[in-house]
mmCIF file of C-alpha atoms and ligand atoms in Angstrom:
data_model
loop_
_atom_site.group_PDB
_atom_site.id
_atom_site.type_symbol
_atom_site.label_atom_id
_atom_site.label_comp_id
_atom_site.label_asym_id
_atom_site.label_seq_id
_atom_site.Cartn_x
_atom_site.Cartn_y
_atom_site.Cartn_z
ATOM 1 C CA MET A 250 2.558 7.003 -27.764
ATOM 2 C CA LEU A 251 0.881 7.423 -24.273
ATOM 3 C CA VAL A 252 0.700 3.813 -22.660
ATOM 4 C CA LYS A 253 -1.412 2.491 -19.782
ATOM 5 C CA VAL A 254 0.503 1.872 -16.529
ATOM 6 C CA VAL A 255 -0.549 0.477 -13.272
ATOM 7 C CA VAL A 256 2.048 0.589 -10.452
ATOM 8 C CA LEU A 257 1.627 -1.642 -7.303
ATOM 9 C CA THR A 258 3.757 -0.546 -4.335
ATOM 10 C CA GLY A 259 4.194 -2.094 -0.906
ATOM 11 C CA ALA A 260 6.397 -1.006 2.176
ATOM 12 C CA GLY A 261 9.720 -1.142 0.313
ATOM 13 C CA ILE A 262 8.979 1.723 -1.457
ATOM 14 C CA SER A 263 8.491 3.979 2.162
ATOM 15 C CA ALA A 264 11.844 1.692 3.737
ATOM 16 C CA GLU A 265 14.093 4.621 2.978
ATOM 17 C CA SER A 266 11.481 7.024 4.156
ATOM 18 C CA GLY A 267 12.570 5.570 7.702
ATOM 19 C CA LEU A 268 9.473 3.293 7.706
ATOM 20 C CA ALA A 269 9.641 -0.379 8.506
ATOM 21 C CA THR A 270 8.448 -2.994 6.153
ATOM 22 C CA PHE A 271 6.733 -5.923 7.497
ATOM 23 C CA ARG A 272 9.118 -8.510 7.068
ATOM 24 C CA ASP A 273 12.488 -7.695 6.944
ATOM 25 C CA ALA A 274 14.714 -8.180 10.398
ATOM 26 C CA ASP A 275 13.473 -5.429 11.711
ATOM 27 C CA GLY A 276 10.067 -5.675 10.114
ATOM 28 C CA LEU A 277 6.820 -4.704 12.082
ATOM 29 C CA TRP A 278 5.792 -8.178 12.258
ATOM 30 C CA GLN A 279 8.748 -9.071 14.314
ATOM 31 C CA GLY A 280 7.712 -6.708 17.237
ATOM 32 C CA HIS A 281 3.853 -8.475 16.908
ATOM 33 C CA HIS A 282 2.437 -11.225 15.739
ATOM 34 C CA VAL A 283 0.282 -10.345 12.831
ATOM 35 C CA ASP A 284 -2.609 -12.309 14.738
ATOM 36 C CA ASP A 285 -2.178 -9.953 17.750
ATOM 37 C CA VAL A 286 -2.338 -6.643 15.524
ATOM 38 C CA ALA A 287 -4.097 -7.380 11.872
ATOM 39 C CA THR A 288 -7.018 -9.185 12.117
ATOM 40 C CA PRO A 289 -10.637 -8.042 13.370
ATOM 41 C CA GLU A 290 -10.629 -11.243 16.062
ATOM 42 C CA ALA A 291 -7.278 -9.299 17.379
ATOM 43 C CA PHE A 292 -9.540 -6.236 17.719
ATOM 44 C CA HIS A 293 -12.508 -7.377 19.117
ATOM 45 C CA ARG A 294 -9.988 -9.472 21.984
ATOM 46 C CA ASP A 295 -7.565 -7.011 22.886
ATOM 47 C CA PRO A 296 -8.654 -3.247 20.998
ATOM 48 C CA ALA A 297 -6.086 -1.725 23.401
ATOM 49 C CA THR A 298 -2.999 -3.516 21.944
ATOM 50 C CA VAL A 299 -4.103 -3.121 18.300
ATOM 51 C CA HIS A 300 -4.972 0.733 18.737
ATOM 52 C CA ARG A 301 -1.428 1.177 20.343
ATOM 53 C CA PHE A 302 0.051 -0.672 17.195
ATOM 54 C CA TYR A 303 -1.553 1.822 14.674
ATOM 55 C CA ASP A 304 -1.596 4.961 17.495
ATOM 56 C CA ASP A 305 2.227 4.560 17.340
ATOM 57 C CA ARG A 306 2.285 4.334 13.251
ATOM 58 C CA ARG A 307 0.257 7.345 12.584
ATOM 59 C CA ARG A 308 1.918 9.296 14.853
ATOM 60 C CA GLU A 309 5.317 7.944 13.595
ATOM 61 C CA LEU A 310 4.133 9.380 9.861
ATOM 62 C CA ARG A 311 4.457 13.017 11.286
ATOM 63 C CA SER A 312 8.211 12.309 11.210
ATOM 64 C CA VAL A 313 9.001 10.644 7.980
ATOM 65 C CA VAL A 314 8.956 12.501 4.375
ATOM 66 C CA PRO A 315 8.488 11.116 0.972
ATOM 67 C CA ASN A 316 11.585 9.948 -0.825
ATOM 68 C CA PRO A 317 12.924 10.102 -4.256
ATOM 69 C CA ALA A 318 10.975 6.800 -5.350
ATOM 70 C CA HIS A 319 7.361 8.609 -4.167
ATOM 71 C CA LEU A 320 8.776 11.598 -5.874
ATOM 72 C CA ALA A 321 9.721 10.069 -9.200
ATOM 73 C CA LEU A 322 5.994 8.632 -9.563
ATOM 74 C CA ALA A 323 3.981 12.077 -8.911
ATOM 75 C CA ARG A 324 6.630 13.301 -11.918
ATOM 76 C CA LEU A 325 5.384 10.012 -14.174
ATOM 77 C CA GLU A 326 2.295 11.258 -13.156
ATOM 78 C CA GLN A 327 2.740 14.421 -14.784
ATOM 79 C CA VAL A 328 3.459 13.225 -17.787
ATOM 80 C CA LEU A 329 1.192 10.243 -18.287
ATOM 81 C CA GLY A 330 -1.843 11.718 -16.478
ATOM 82 C CA ASP A 331 -5.038 9.522 -16.210
ATOM 83 C CA GLU A 332 -3.123 6.703 -18.187
ATOM 84 C CA LEU A 333 -1.242 6.211 -14.846
ATOM 85 C CA LEU A 334 -2.678 4.564 -11.481
ATOM 86 C CA VAL A 335 -0.858 3.816 -8.292
ATOM 87 C CA VAL A 336 -2.201 0.946 -5.957
ATOM 88 C CA THR A 337 -0.711 0.775 -2.554
ATOM 89 C CA GLN A 338 -0.616 -1.932 0.044
ATOM 90 C CA ASN A 339 0.812 0.718 2.159
ATOM 91 C CA VAL A 340 -1.576 2.745 4.759
ATOM 92 C CA ASP A 341 1.290 5.771 4.789
ATOM 93 C CA ASP A 342 0.323 9.131 3.027
ATOM 94 C CA LEU A 343 3.657 9.513 1.255
ATOM 95 C CA HIS A 344 2.066 8.971 -2.300
ATOM 96 C CA GLU A 345 -0.254 11.676 -1.562
ATOM 97 C CA ARG A 346 2.453 14.157 0.077
ATOM 98 C CA ALA A 347 4.724 13.290 -2.781
ATOM 99 C CA GLY A 348 2.171 15.109 -5.287
ATOM 100 C CA SER A 349 0.539 11.759 -6.666
ATOM 101 C CA ARG A 350 -3.256 12.137 -6.639
ATOM 102 C CA ARG A 351 -3.837 9.027 -8.709
ATOM 103 C CA VAL A 352 -3.342 6.798 -5.724
ATOM 104 C CA VAL A 353 -5.612 3.643 -4.872
ATOM 105 C CA HIS A 354 -5.227 2.333 -0.824
ATOM 106 C CA MET A 355 -6.150 -1.103 -1.306
ATOM 107 C CA HIS A 356 -5.523 -2.150 2.367
ATOM 108 C CA GLY A 357 -6.524 1.315 3.878
ATOM 109 C CA GLU A 358 -4.958 4.249 5.746
ATOM 110 C CA LEU A 359 -3.685 5.563 8.663
ATOM 111 C CA LEU A 360 -5.075 8.980 8.122
ATOM 112 C CA SER A 361 -8.904 7.355 8.269
ATOM 113 C CA ALA A 362 -10.883 6.040 10.761
ATOM 114 C CA LEU A 363 -14.072 3.421 10.331
ATOM 115 C CA CYS A 364 -16.918 3.455 12.555
ATOM 116 C CA ASP A 365 -18.044 0.047 13.435
ATOM 117 C CA SER A 366 -21.674 1.099 14.193
ATOM 118 C CA CYS A 367 -22.752 3.629 11.000
ATOM 119 C CA GLN A 368 -19.919 2.378 8.834
ATOM 120 C CA GLY A 369 -18.642 5.980 8.199
ATOM 121 C CA ARG A 370 -15.236 6.884 7.312
ATOM 122 C CA PHE A 371 -13.689 9.796 8.512
ATOM 123 C CA ALA A 372 -9.895 11.684 7.962
ATOM 124 C CA TRP A 373 -8.322 11.279 10.862
ATOM 125 C CA ASP A 374 -4.770 12.179 12.156
ATOM 126 C CA ASP A 375 -4.816 11.583 16.208
ATOM 127 C CA ASP A 376 -5.127 8.604 18.157
ATOM 128 C CA LEU A 377 -7.731 6.505 18.622
ATOM 129 C CA GLY A 378 -6.430 4.243 21.627
ATOM 130 C CA ASP A 379 -9.232 7.062 23.909
ATOM 131 C CA ALA A 380 -12.119 6.093 22.151
ATOM 132 C CA PRO A 381 -13.675 9.260 20.605
ATOM 133 C CA ALA A 382 -16.730 9.734 19.558
ATOM 134 C CA CYS A 383 -17.891 9.019 16.291
ATOM 135 C CA PRO A 384 -18.536 12.367 14.376
ATOM 136 C CA GLY A 385 -21.220 10.506 12.518
ATOM 137 C CA CYS A 386 -23.301 8.715 15.327
ATOM 138 C CA GLY A 387 -21.465 9.575 18.142
ATOM 139 C CA ASN A 388 -20.896 6.149 19.684
ATOM 140 C CA ASP A 389 -17.354 5.551 20.643
ATOM 141 C CA THR A 390 -17.105 2.721 17.897
ATOM 142 C CA LEU A 391 -14.151 3.950 15.811
ATOM 143 C CA ARG A 392 -11.444 1.299 14.540
ATOM 144 C CA PRO A 393 -7.961 2.188 12.223
ATOM 145 C CA ASP A 394 -9.505 2.267 8.601
ATOM 146 C CA VAL A 395 -7.277 -0.386 7.610
ATOM 147 C CA VAL A 396 -7.933 -3.580 5.913
ATOM 148 C CA TRP A 397 -7.087 -6.579 7.989
ATOM 149 C CA PHE A 398 -6.284 -10.189 7.589
ATOM 150 C CA GLY A 399 -9.910 -11.681 6.185
ATOM 151 C CA GLU A 400 -11.501 -8.575 5.309
ATOM 152 C CA MET A 401 -12.252 -7.241 1.806
ATOM 153 C CA PRO A 402 -9.691 -5.088 0.485
ATOM 154 C CA TYR A 403 -10.796 -1.871 -0.864
ATOM 155 C CA ASP A 404 -11.710 -0.739 -4.592
ATOM 156 C CA LEU A 405 -10.759 -4.365 -6.051
ATOM 157 C CA ASP A 406 -13.475 -3.087 -9.100
ATOM 158 C CA VAL A 407 -11.344 -0.348 -10.057
ATOM 159 C CA ILE A 408 -8.115 -2.322 -9.418
ATOM 160 C CA GLU A 409 -9.300 -5.140 -11.728
ATOM 161 C CA ARG A 410 -10.594 -2.929 -14.335
ATOM 162 C CA ALA A 411 -6.874 -0.890 -14.569
ATOM 163 C CA LEU A 412 -5.116 -4.192 -14.496
ATOM 164 C CA VAL A 413 -7.329 -5.690 -17.413
ATOM 165 C CA GLU A 414 -6.545 -2.463 -19.435
ATOM 166 C CA ALA A 415 -2.793 -1.754 -18.435
ATOM 167 C CA ASP A 416 0.128 -2.109 -21.047
ATOM 168 C CA LEU A 417 2.421 -2.217 -18.127
ATOM 169 C CA PHE A 418 2.487 -3.192 -14.978
ATOM 170 C CA VAL A 419 5.183 -2.584 -12.392
ATOM 171 C CA ALA A 420 5.516 -3.765 -8.615
ATOM 172 C CA ILE A 421 7.874 -1.701 -6.516
ATOM 173 C CA GLY A 422 8.913 -2.793 -3.022
ATOM 174 C CA THR A 423 6.664 -5.686 -2.228
ATOM 175 C CA SER A 424 7.427 -9.248 -1.392
ATOM 176 C CA GLY A 425 4.415 -10.734 -3.275
ATOM 177 C CA ALA A 426 3.389 -12.684 0.182
ATOM 178 C CA VAL A 427 -0.145 -10.910 0.638
ATOM 179 C CA TYR A 428 -3.061 -11.918 -1.708
ATOM 180 C CA PRO A 429 -5.247 -10.595 -3.704
ATOM 181 C CA ALA A 430 -2.316 -7.744 -4.259
ATOM 182 C CA ALA A 431 0.525 -10.929 -4.969
ATOM 183 C CA GLY A 432 -1.868 -12.248 -7.761
ATOM 184 C CA PHE A 433 -2.012 -9.071 -9.866
ATOM 185 C CA VAL A 434 1.014 -9.370 -11.990
ATOM 186 C CA ARG A 435 -0.826 -12.677 -13.496
ATOM 187 C CA MET A 436 -4.080 -11.023 -13.848
ATOM 188 C CA ALA A 437 -2.075 -8.353 -15.699
ATOM 189 C CA ALA A 438 0.150 -10.471 -17.829
ATOM 190 C CA LEU A 439 -3.041 -12.524 -18.892
ATOM 191 C CA ALA A 440 -4.303 -9.438 -19.987
ATOM 192 C CA GLY A 441 -1.557 -8.801 -22.200
ATOM 193 C CA ALA A 442 0.557 -6.639 -20.322
ATOM 194 C CA LYS A 443 4.150 -5.988 -19.974
ATOM 195 C CA THR A 444 5.601 -6.871 -16.279
ATOM 196 C CA LEU A 445 8.097 -5.382 -14.471
ATOM 197 C CA GLU A 446 9.513 -5.893 -10.985
ATOM 198 C CA LEU A 447 11.603 -3.111 -8.845
ATOM 199 C CA ASN A 448 12.977 -4.448 -5.611
ATOM 200 C CA LEU A 449 15.809 -5.039 -3.164
ATOM 201 C CA ASP A 450 15.712 -8.593 -3.813
ATOM 202 C CA PRO A 451 13.747 -11.103 -5.528
ATOM 203 C CA SER A 452 10.105 -11.251 -4.287
ATOM 204 C CA GLU A 453 7.844 -14.359 -3.760
ATOM 205 C CA THR A 454 6.704 -14.213 -7.115
ATOM 206 C CA SER A 455 9.520 -12.371 -9.218
ATOM 207 C CA HIS A 456 9.602 -15.892 -11.618
ATOM 208 C CA LEU A 457 5.872 -14.358 -12.676
ATOM 209 C CA PHE A 458 7.600 -11.273 -14.126
ATOM 210 C CA ASP A 459 8.975 -10.084 -17.829
ATOM 211 C CA ASP A 460 11.487 -8.309 -16.253
ATOM 212 C CA ALA A 461 13.223 -7.090 -12.935
ATOM 213 C CA ARG A 462 15.645 -4.945 -11.389
ATOM 214 C CA HIS A 463 16.655 -5.334 -8.053
ATOM 215 C CA GLY A 464 18.277 -2.459 -5.980
ATOM 216 C CA PRO A 465 17.018 0.413 -3.736
ATOM 217 C CA ALA A 466 13.538 1.961 -4.796
ATOM 218 C CA GLY A 467 15.391 5.193 -4.597
ATOM 219 C CA LYS A 468 17.526 4.544 -7.213
ATOM 220 C CA LEU A 469 15.747 2.252 -9.171
ATOM 221 C CA VAL A 470 12.214 3.937 -9.889
ATOM 222 C CA PRO A 471 14.052 7.247 -10.656
ATOM 223 C CA GLU A 472 15.808 5.617 -13.306
ATOM 224 C CA TRP A 473 12.701 3.887 -14.481
ATOM 225 C CA VAL A 474 10.413 6.814 -14.877
ATOM 226 C CA ALA A 475 13.652 8.403 -16.593
ATOM 227 C CA ASP A 476 13.399 5.779 -19.142
ATOM 228 C CA VAL A 477 9.688 5.944 -19.556
ATOM 229 C CA GLN A 478 9.779 9.933 -20.074
ATOM 230 C CA ALA A 479 12.074 9.565 -22.916
ATOM 231 C CA LEU A 480 10.108 6.953 -24.597
ATOM 232 C CA SER A 481 6.997 9.262 -24.466
ATOM 233 C CA ARG A 482 8.704 12.370 -25.524
HETATM 234 C C1 BV8 B 166 -8.692 -11.146 1.764
HETATM 235 C C2 BV8 B 166 -3.192 -3.426 6.351
HETATM 236 C C3 BV8 B 166 -10.916 -12.093 0.903
HETATM 237 C C4 BV8 B 166 -2.906 -3.355 7.869
HETATM 238 C C5 BV8 B 166 -2.331 -5.583 5.299
HETATM 239 C C6 BV8 B 166 -4.449 -16.691 -1.441
HETATM 240 C C7 BV8 B 166 -3.525 -17.885 -1.186
HETATM 241 C C8 BV8 B 166 -3.054 -17.825 0.292
HETATM 242 C C9 BV8 B 166 -3.534 -16.961 1.404
HETATM 243 C C10 BV8 B 166 -4.816 -15.800 0.996
HETATM 244 C C11 BV8 B 166 -5.163 -16.189 -0.251
HETATM 245 N N1 BV8 B 166 -5.959 -15.327 -0.879
HETATM 246 C C12 BV8 B 166 -5.989 -14.640 0.654
HETATM 247 C C13 BV8 B 166 -5.441 -15.272 1.815
HETATM 248 C C14 BV8 B 166 -5.498 -14.586 3.179
HETATM 249 C C15 BV8 B 166 -4.576 -13.437 3.155
HETATM 250 C C16 BV8 B 166 -3.160 -13.742 2.720
HETATM 251 O O1 BV8 B 166 -2.697 -13.087 1.895
HETATM 252 N N2 BV8 B 166 -2.403 -14.262 3.647
HETATM 253 C C17 BV8 B 166 -0.883 -14.270 2.993
HETATM 254 C C18 BV8 B 166 0.078 -13.797 4.614
HETATM 255 C C19 BV8 B 166 -0.676 -15.800 2.847
HETATM 256 N N3 BV8 B 166 -4.989 -11.875 2.722
HETATM 257 C C20 BV8 B 166 -6.025 -11.660 3.094
HETATM 258 O O2 BV8 B 166 -6.495 -11.737 4.105
HETATM 259 C C21 BV8 B 166 -6.524 -10.407 2.423
HETATM 260 N N4 BV8 B 166 -8.268 -10.257 2.216
HETATM 261 O O3 BV8 B 166 -8.285 -12.399 0.947
HETATM 262 O O4 BV8 B 166 -9.959 -11.215 1.408
HETATM 263 C C22 BV8 B 166 -10.919 -11.889 -0.318
HETATM 264 C C23 BV8 B 166 -10.383 -13.024 -1.240
HETATM 265 C C24 BV8 B 166 -9.920 -12.410 -2.727
HETATM 266 C C25 BV8 B 166 -10.536 -11.493 -3.282
HETATM 267 C C26 BV8 B 166 -10.983 -10.190 -2.412
HETATM 268 C C27 BV8 B 166 -11.127 -10.884 -0.646
HETATM 269 C C28 BV8 B 166 -6.353 -9.008 2.849
HETATM 270 C C29 BV8 B 166 -4.666 -9.054 3.373
HETATM 271 C C30 BV8 B 166 -4.743 -7.086 3.416
HETATM 272 C C31 BV8 B 166 -4.113 -7.609 5.097
HETATM 273 N N5 BV8 B 166 -3.214 -5.936 5.428
HETATM 274 N N6 BV8 B 166 -2.057 -4.470 5.623
HETATM 275 C C32 BV8 B 166 -1.304 -2.814 7.971
HETATM 276 O O5 BV8 B 166 -0.310 -2.301 7.188
HETATM 277 O O6 BV8 B 166 -1.195 -3.189 9.382
HETATM 278 S S1 BV8 B 166 -1.291 -6.406 4.674
HETATM 279 C C33 BV8 B 166 0.146 -5.923 4.735
HETATM 280 O O7 BV8 B 166 1.273 -7.055 4.983
HETATM 281 C C34 BV8 B 166 0.436 -4.841 3.555
HETATM 282 O O8 BV8 B 166 -0.358 -3.946 3.440
HETATM 283 C C35 BV8 B 166 1.013 -5.573 2.663
HETATM 284 O O9 BV8 B 166 0.442 -5.787 1.855
HETATM 285 C C36 BV8 B 166 1.901 -6.918 3.451
HETATM 286 C C37 BV8 B 166 3.372 -6.614 3.630
HETATM 287 O O10 BV8 B 166 3.692 -7.000 2.175
HETATM 288 P P1 BV8 B 166 4.623 -5.534 1.695
HETATM 289 O O11 BV8 B 166 4.129 -4.114 1.728
HETATM 290 O O12 BV8 B 166 5.260 -6.515 0.247
HETATM 291 O O13 BV8 B 166 5.996 -5.558 2.413
HETATM 292 P P2 BV8 B 166 6.979 -6.842 3.302
HETATM 293 O O14 BV8 B 166 7.701 -6.164 4.213
HETATM 294 O O15 BV8 B 166 6.600 -8.026 3.095
HETATM 295 O O16 BV8 B 166 8.091 -6.805 1.828
HETATM 296 C C38 BV8 B 166 8.856 -5.354 1.351
HETATM 297 C C39 BV8 B 166 9.341 -5.635 0.084
HETATM 298 O O17 BV8 B 166 10.320 -4.692 -0.283
HETATM 299 C C40 BV8 B 166 10.788 -6.785 0.268
HETATM 300 O O18 BV8 B 166 10.550 -7.681 -0.891
HETATM 301 C C41 BV8 B 166 11.767 -6.196 0.496
HETATM 302 O O19 BV8 B 166 13.006 -6.905 -0.207
HETATM 303 C C42 BV8 B 166 11.519 -4.848 -0.651
HETATM 304 N N7 BV8 B 166 12.606 -3.731 0.028
HETATM 305 C C43 BV8 B 166 13.108 -3.598 1.428
HETATM 306 N N8 BV8 B 166 13.651 -2.339 1.308
HETATM 307 C C44 BV8 B 166 13.456 -1.908 -0.002
HETATM 308 C C45 BV8 B 166 12.751 -2.844 -1.089
HETATM 309 N N9 BV8 B 166 12.775 -2.800 -2.145
HETATM 310 C C46 BV8 B 166 13.025 -1.448 -2.877
HETATM 311 N N10 BV8 B 166 13.687 -0.717 -2.107
HETATM 312 C C47 BV8 B 166 14.301 -0.697 -0.686
HETATM 313 N N11 BV8 B 166 14.720 0.065 -0.101
HETATM 314 ZN ZN1 ZN B 167 -20.340 6.115 13.608
#
């Protein structure tokens, strides 16, 4: 009997691939204040600093690879097909490089550029700091296609529909500090889903989950996927 599963991932699932998380000791927010690099106000105030922050992260993507947690979720998609949806807060492309196809980037993607003039979105794997021309309208108004604080996340309608239909909601490698993502466990639980947290340590919303397993995602996620595969045989 196939179950409908929604998996929410955060920076913790990419930590073992060598990408910094946000809040851990050596996290991204340590080097920069959120308000200096991840708000529309910061971008209008000082675009060069914001571009440097995202150009560095985009270039860093080339030096990392998916880890066993990403690969296990791609295997799970082979088993569950359309019954699985991965909703990620991450702007990296490691889920796709691991083979996952049913992935929603609610906070955008580093490998995409958004034009402030024509609102066009373009696959992009180069720097944006040197103000390249927009492929759509030619203006030099391209910005990182990421959702900054105060901006509306992408595909909330698709996500909310999947949450209310889910039999199982699993959060992996997320601190539960940023909304509306941190509220998804409540939405899924209210709709009758079972809820599971897989995280290095208890998150800020750990108390809202039916079940929680704590440890590195690279170990927990393959174990959990093996359990689901055994169940769905
Ligand atoms: C919005 C893109 C209107 C850019 C990001 C309600 C209450 C309070 C505040 C708000 C609220 N509603 C809205 C807000 C405001 C704000 C917000 O939440 N502020 C917080 C700080 C209080 N939210 C917004 O502004 C959002 N927009 O609300 O629009 C609206 C409202 C309702 C409905 C529609 C619209 C937009 C927020 C998006 C901002 N952009 N990213 C970029 O990447 O640079 S957020 C960014 O930070 C990430 O995308 C992610 O979402 C968040 C970081 O969280 P995590 O991914 O969880 O990472 P973190 O480091 O915190 O934790 C890592 C975890 O992994 C830890 O628990 C650690 O233990 C664990 N871990 C570490 N290693 C491992 C591991 N686990 C397993 N294995 C390991 N090896
Ligand atoms: Zn344009």
